[in-house]
GROMACS .gro file of C-alpha atoms in nm:
model
  276
    1MET     CA    1 -13.876 -12.870   3.965
    2THR     CA    2 -14.001 -13.086   3.705
    3ARG     CA    3 -14.301 -13.239   3.701
    4LYS     CA    4 -14.187 -13.575   3.831
    5GLU     CA    5 -14.004 -13.474   4.103
    6LEU     CA    6 -14.303 -13.277   4.215
    7VAL     CA    7 -14.496 -13.613   4.204
    8GLN     CA    8 -14.227 -13.770   4.421
    9GLN     CA    9 -14.220 -13.545   4.721
   10ILE     CA   10 -14.666 -13.592   4.706
   11ILE     CA   11 -14.670 -13.952   4.751
   12GLU     CA   12 -14.289 -13.982   4.993
   13LYS     CA   13 -14.515 -13.723   5.261
   14ARG     CA   14 -14.873 -13.804   5.181
   15THR     CA   15 -14.961 -13.463   5.137
   16PHE     CA   16 -15.059 -13.195   4.863
   17LEU     CA   17 -15.052 -12.930   5.082
   18CYS     CA   18 -14.868 -12.551   5.012
   19VAL     CA   19 -14.867 -12.373   5.273
   20GLY     CA   20 -14.968 -11.999   5.243
   21LEU     CA   21 -14.681 -11.758   5.366
   22ASP     CA   22 -14.968 -11.445   5.385
   23ALA     CA   23 -14.703 -11.322   5.642
   24ASP     CA   24 -14.910 -11.002   5.750
   25ILE     CA   25 -14.734 -10.714   5.974
   26ASN     CA   26 -15.050 -10.653   6.134
   27LYS     CA   27 -15.103 -11.011   6.212
   28ILE     CA   28 -14.815 -11.168   6.333
   29PRO     CA   29 -14.749 -11.263   6.753
   30GLN     CA   30 -14.662 -10.897   6.871
   31HIS     CA   31 -14.385 -11.042   7.071
   32LEU     CA   32 -14.192 -11.127   6.670
   33LEU     CA   33 -14.219 -10.756   6.630
   34THR     CA   34 -13.867 -10.665   6.785
   35GLU     CA   35 -13.724 -10.897   6.592
   36ALA     CA   36 -13.488 -10.749   6.276
   37SER     CA   37 -13.677 -10.889   5.988
   38PRO     CA   38 -13.995 -11.004   6.185
   39LEU     CA   39 -14.155 -11.127   5.880
   40PHE     CA   40 -13.893 -11.399   5.829
   41VAL     CA   41 -13.871 -11.480   6.168
   42PHE     CA   42 -14.182 -11.562   6.152
   43ASN     CA   43 -14.210 -11.737   5.840
   44LYS     CA   44 -13.851 -11.987   5.944
   45ALA     CA   45 -14.076 -12.119   6.239
   46ILE     CA   46 -14.350 -12.125   5.998
   47ILE     CA   47 -14.176 -12.371   5.765
   48ASP     CA   48 -13.901 -12.589   6.040
   49ALA     CA   49 -14.269 -12.684   6.267
   50THR     CA   50 -14.486 -12.763   5.856
   51ALA     CA   51 -14.192 -12.834   5.642
   52PRO     CA   52 -14.284 -13.246   5.718
   53TYR     CA   53 -14.636 -13.205   5.596
   54CYS     CA   54 -14.639 -13.002   5.295
   55VAL     CA   55 -14.482 -13.008   4.963
   56ALA     CA   56 -14.507 -12.615   4.919
   57TYR     CA   57 -14.490 -12.277   4.968
   58LYS     CA   58 -14.660 -12.024   4.872
   59PRO     CA   59 -14.541 -11.640   4.977
   60ASN     CA   60 -14.791 -11.405   4.848
   61LEU     CA   61 -14.601 -11.099   4.717
   62ALA     CA   62 -14.815 -10.807   4.819
   63PHE     CA   63 -14.778 -10.872   5.189
   64TYR     CA   64 -14.375 -10.827   5.142
   65GLU     CA   65 -14.435 -10.567   4.898
   66SER     CA   66 -14.630 -10.375   5.173
   67LEU     CA   67 -14.334 -10.326   5.421
   68GLY     CA   68 -14.066 -10.171   5.099
   69VAL     CA   69 -13.725 -10.285   5.125
   70SER     CA   70 -13.760 -10.471   5.420
   71GLY     CA   71 -14.033 -10.652   5.312
   72MET     CA   72 -13.863 -10.771   5.017
   73GLN     CA   73 -13.573 -10.840   5.207
   74ALA     CA   74 -13.789 -11.046   5.434
   75PHE     CA   75 -13.917 -11.253   5.092
   76GLU     CA   76 -13.595 -11.315   4.926
   77GLN     CA   77 -13.422 -11.437   5.337
   78THR     CA   78 -13.712 -11.631   5.330
   79VAL     CA   79 -13.687 -11.807   4.922
   80ARG     CA   80 -13.316 -11.890   5.042
   81TYR     CA   81 -13.395 -12.030   5.403
   82LEU     CA   82 -13.617 -12.297   5.221
   83ARG     CA   83 -13.332 -12.344   4.883
   84LYS     CA   84 -13.060 -12.399   5.188
   85TYR     CA   85 -13.262 -12.642   5.406
   86TYR     CA   86 -13.590 -12.737   5.266
   87PRO     CA   87 -13.487 -12.778   4.902
   88THR     CA   88 -13.709 -13.043   4.812
   89HIS     CA   89 -13.984 -12.832   4.932
   90PHE     CA   90 -14.156 -12.663   4.563
   91ILE     CA   91 -14.156 -12.299   4.603
   92ILE     CA   92 -14.467 -12.009   4.465
   93ALA     CA   93 -14.378 -11.684   4.396
   94ASP     CA   94 -14.811 -11.561   4.439
   95ALA     CA   95 -14.736 -11.252   4.250
   96LYS     CA   96 -14.989 -11.276   3.964
   97ARG     CA   97 -14.721 -11.108   3.691
   98GLY     CA   98 -14.852 -11.062   3.354
   99ASP     CA   99 -14.733 -10.798   3.084
  100ILE     CA  100 -14.617 -10.708   2.695
  101GLY     CA  101 -14.403 -10.873   2.689
  102ASN     CA  102 -14.058 -10.693   2.731
  103THR     CA  103 -14.152 -10.656   3.052
  104SER     CA  104 -14.320 -11.011   3.118
  105ALA     CA  105 -13.911 -11.098   3.023
  106MET     CA  106 -13.769 -10.894   3.310
  107TYR     CA  107 -14.063 -11.018   3.571
  108ALA     CA  108 -13.933 -11.351   3.510
  109ARG     CA  109 -13.609 -11.262   3.478
  110THR     CA  110 -13.684 -11.135   3.882
  111PHE     CA  111 -13.786 -11.421   3.969
  112PHE     CA  112 -13.673 -11.744   3.817
  113GLU     CA  113 -13.302 -11.608   3.757
  114GLU     CA  114 -13.281 -11.329   4.099
  115TYR     CA  115 -13.547 -11.517   4.295
  116ASP     CA  116 -13.475 -11.810   4.157
  117VAL     CA  117 -13.820 -12.030   4.261
  118ASP     CA  118 -14.008 -12.301   4.142
  119SER     CA  119 -14.309 -12.113   4.010
  120LEU     CA  120 -14.520 -11.790   3.983
  121THR     CA  121 -14.898 -11.743   3.915
  122VAL     CA  122 -14.929 -11.520   3.585
  123ALA     CA  123 -15.308 -11.368   3.460
  124PRO     CA  124 -15.347 -11.488   3.123
  125TYR     CA  125 -15.585 -11.133   3.004
  126MET     CA  126 -15.234 -11.029   2.760
  127GLY     CA  127 -15.232 -11.377   2.607
  128ASN     CA  128 -14.998 -11.562   2.449
  129ASP     CA  129 -14.699 -11.311   2.425
  130SER     CA  130 -14.697 -11.168   2.770
  131VAL     CA  131 -14.692 -11.520   2.969
  132SER     CA  132 -14.447 -11.714   2.669
  133PRO     CA  133 -14.134 -11.543   2.814
  134PHE     CA  134 -14.194 -11.744   3.165
  135LEU     CA  135 -14.161 -12.057   3.029
  136GLU     CA  136 -13.846 -11.995   2.877
  137TYR     CA  137 -13.729 -12.128   3.162
  138ALA     CA  138 -13.592 -12.487   3.249
  139ASP     CA  139 -13.825 -12.670   3.504
  140LYS     CA  140 -13.964 -12.367   3.583
  141TRP     CA  141 -14.393 -12.351   3.588
  142VAL     CA  142 -14.637 -12.098   3.535
  143ILE     CA  143 -14.957 -12.102   3.726
  144LEU     CA  144 -15.232 -11.944   3.479
  145LEU     CA  145 -15.539 -11.747   3.701
  146ALA     CA  146 -15.841 -12.047   3.541
  147LEU     CA  147 -16.139 -12.045   3.804
  148THR     CA  148 -16.056 -11.841   4.133
  149SER     CA  149 -16.252 -11.793   4.464
  150ASN     CA  150 -16.305 -11.498   4.510
  151LYS     CA  151 -16.686 -11.319   4.451
  152GLY     CA  152 -16.548 -11.158   4.159
  153SER     CA  153 -16.447 -11.429   3.987
  154HIS     CA  154 -16.832 -11.500   3.837
  155ASP     CA  155 -16.808 -11.074   3.677
  156PHE     CA  156 -16.552 -11.277   3.360
  157GLN     CA  157 -16.481 -11.596   3.400
  158LEU     CA  158 -16.773 -11.727   3.379
  159MET     CA  159 -16.904 -11.491   3.088
  160GLU     CA  160 -17.016 -11.749   2.802
  161ASP     CA  161 -16.981 -11.660   2.437
  162ALA     CA  162 -17.226 -11.751   2.112
  163ASP     CA  163 -17.115 -12.103   2.212
  164GLY     CA  164 -17.186 -12.128   2.514
  165GLU     CA  165 -16.838 -12.219   2.582
  166ARG     CA  166 -16.747 -12.001   2.954
  167LEU     CA  167 -16.405 -11.713   2.897
  168PHE     CA  168 -16.222 -11.900   3.144
  169GLU     CA  169 -16.199 -12.216   2.962
  170LYS     CA  170 -16.114 -12.086   2.647
  171VAL     CA  171 -15.839 -11.990   2.858
  172ILE     CA  172 -15.744 -12.282   3.001
  173LYS     CA  173 -15.811 -12.452   2.608
  174THR     CA  174 -15.549 -12.191   2.421
  175SER     CA  175 -15.336 -12.180   2.675
  176GLN     CA  176 -15.243 -12.529   2.620
  177THR     CA  177 -15.073 -12.484   2.332
  178TRP     CA  178 -14.874 -12.238   2.496
  179ALA     CA  179 -14.707 -12.592   2.734
  180GLY     CA  180 -14.778 -12.865   2.868
  181PRO     CA  181 -14.914 -13.033   3.192
  182ASP     CA  182 -14.469 -13.094   3.275
  183ARG     CA  183 -14.469 -12.712   3.307
  184MET     CA  184 -14.775 -12.473   3.278
  185MET     CA  185 -15.070 -12.515   3.630
  186TYR     CA  186 -15.395 -12.343   3.746
  187VAL     CA  187 -15.596 -12.123   3.960
  188VAL     CA  188 -15.893 -12.258   4.089
  189GLY     CA  189 -16.000 -12.179   4.443
  190ALA     CA  190 -16.163 -12.465   4.635
  191THR     CA  191 -16.523 -12.282   4.698
  192GLN     CA  192 -16.534 -12.344   4.319
  193GLY     CA  193 -16.747 -12.750   4.445
  194VAL     CA  194 -16.831 -12.980   4.209
  195MET     CA  195 -16.709 -12.666   3.860
  196PHE     CA  196 -16.425 -12.859   3.905
  197LYS     CA  197 -16.577 -13.134   3.682
  198ASP     CA  198 -16.569 -12.901   3.451
  199ILE     CA  199 -16.208 -12.796   3.517
  200ARG     CA  200 -16.092 -13.121   3.473
  201GLN     CA  201 -16.261 -13.167   3.071
  202VAL     CA  202 -16.047 -12.937   2.949
  203ALA     CA  203 -15.757 -12.971   3.177
  204PRO     CA  204 -15.750 -13.328   3.263
  205GLN     CA  205 -15.395 -13.424   3.350
  206HIS     CA  206 -15.254 -13.038   3.466
  207PHE     CA  207 -15.167 -12.968   3.851
  208LEU     CA  208 -15.427 -12.702   3.956
  209LEU     CA  209 -15.341 -12.482   4.245
  210VAL     CA  210 -15.619 -12.537   4.428
  211PRO     CA  211 -15.680 -12.145   4.710
  212GLY     CA  212 -15.962 -12.169   4.928
  213VAL     CA  213 -15.968 -12.423   5.202
  214GLY     CA  214 -15.978 -12.355   5.527
  215ALA     CA  215 -16.063 -12.016   5.646
  216GLN     CA  216 -16.271 -11.934   5.258
  217GLY     CA  217 -16.489 -12.226   5.308
  218GLY     CA  218 -16.366 -12.449   5.017
  219SER     CA  219 -16.440 -12.843   4.999
  220LEU     CA  220 -16.118 -13.043   5.037
  221SER     CA  221 -16.340 -13.406   4.973
  222GLU     CA  222 -16.531 -13.227   4.747
  223VAL     CA  223 -16.134 -13.115   4.549
  224CYS     CA  224 -16.018 -13.454   4.541
  225LYS     CA  225 -16.345 -13.618   4.454
  226TYR     CA  226 -16.410 -13.378   4.147
  227GLY     CA  227 -16.014 -13.319   4.027
  228MET     CA  228 -15.737 -13.531   4.231
  229ILE     CA  229 -15.619 -13.772   3.914
  230GLU     CA  230 -15.345 -14.037   3.860
  231ASP     CA  231 -15.085 -13.853   4.005
  232CYS     CA  232 -15.256 -13.645   4.209
  233GLY     CA  233 -15.225 -13.357   4.014
  234LEU     CA  234 -15.250 -13.170   4.258
  235LEU     CA  235 -15.172 -12.837   4.516
  236VAL     CA  236 -15.399 -12.746   4.810
  237ASN     CA  237 -15.326 -12.400   4.886
  238SER     CA  238 -15.437 -12.342   5.327
  239SER     CA  239 -15.258 -12.017   5.461
  240ARG     CA  240 -15.501 -11.836   5.742
  241GLY     CA  241 -15.644 -12.152   5.924
  242ILE     CA  242 -15.267 -12.237   6.002
  243ILE     CA  243 -14.974 -11.964   5.986
  244TYR     CA  244 -15.221 -11.812   6.192
  245ALA     CA  245 -15.403 -12.046   6.412
  246SER     CA  246 -15.201 -11.879   6.758
  247GLN     CA  247 -15.051 -11.524   6.816
  248GLU     CA  248 -14.894 -11.681   7.049
  249ALA     CA  249 -14.576 -11.784   7.180
  250ASP     CA  250 -14.671 -12.108   7.050
  251PHE     CA  251 -14.810 -12.036   6.720
  252ALA     CA  252 -14.469 -12.279   6.565
  253GLU     CA  253 -14.702 -12.558   6.665
  254LYS     CA  254 -15.006 -12.469   6.677
  255ALA     CA  255 -14.983 -12.458   6.295
  256ALA     CA  256 -14.824 -12.740   6.307
  257GLU     CA  257 -15.063 -12.907   6.469
  258LYS     CA  258 -15.346 -12.775   6.180
  259ALA     CA  259 -15.071 -12.914   5.877
  260ARG     CA  260 -15.110 -13.237   6.066
  261GLU     CA  261 -15.445 -13.246   6.018
  262LEU     CA  262 -15.442 -13.128   5.690
  263ARG     CA  263 -15.184 -13.367   5.587
  264ASP     CA  264 -15.349 -13.667   5.782
  265GLU     CA  265 -15.747 -13.606   5.549
  266MET     CA  266 -15.450 -13.585   5.222
  267ALA     CA  267 -15.311 -13.913   5.293
  268ALA     CA  268 -15.660 -14.077   5.301
  269GLU     CA  269 -15.791 -13.910   4.974
  270LEU     CA  270 -15.452 -13.983   4.837
  271ALA     CA  271 -15.502 -14.398   5.011
  272LYS     CA  272 -15.873 -14.358   4.809
  273ALA     CA  273 -15.759 -14.282   4.518
  274GLY     CA  274 -15.483 -14.570   4.541
  275ILE     CA  275 -15.204 -14.329   4.469
  276CYS     CA  276 -14.994 -14.405   4.794
   0.00000   0.00000   0.00000
């Protein structure tokens, strides 16, 4: 998916919501456990209910890999279902891959050829040659970890060099020599708040994937105030706050309600910015 196509979906739907498919076998409604593929049945219901209110889905690979073969089959079924029935939705494989070049090339082949997702989260720590294999695929996106929402992010990401440049800033500046804003995004946690101003100083045109709104306490209005640009430039992810809104038979209906609420807030923010 190109940037133009992604922005078009944001404008048409008046939303920049990404629904995180963190399907935990221990948290999905118990009545689904009798299904042959409980995670896929859960995901399918969530997708059908929330698709009108979002532009992207983000399965977190850890929840699928933890179940071995059956979990990965559920992931593959989910991606194929999205490709068949919701082809305009942007698919993010949240796998946080990144290794020496030939290994990264295999990861890239796995996710961009075998599974055919639109984008993959990648760890930048090993540098250019560990990221470049993911950038060899046309219309596929790399989403680099930049400034995350977890407490431990301060251990390294905010470290300053002798000139006062923080590590996350160096990562963003350096990585922009590898790909432009039509191929690369950055993960910036919603809990970072006013730090979005600093992010936009070094990445004024790139899309940002923003987890942490909802269950983690991030503020949508603050993210938009400091992070939104002329074509939006944001994909805001919500996982637990949507997909686990109910543990009962009405789980999909309740997920739709939560997604609709966020869509309405996002529509207001887009209107305020004069985007749509």
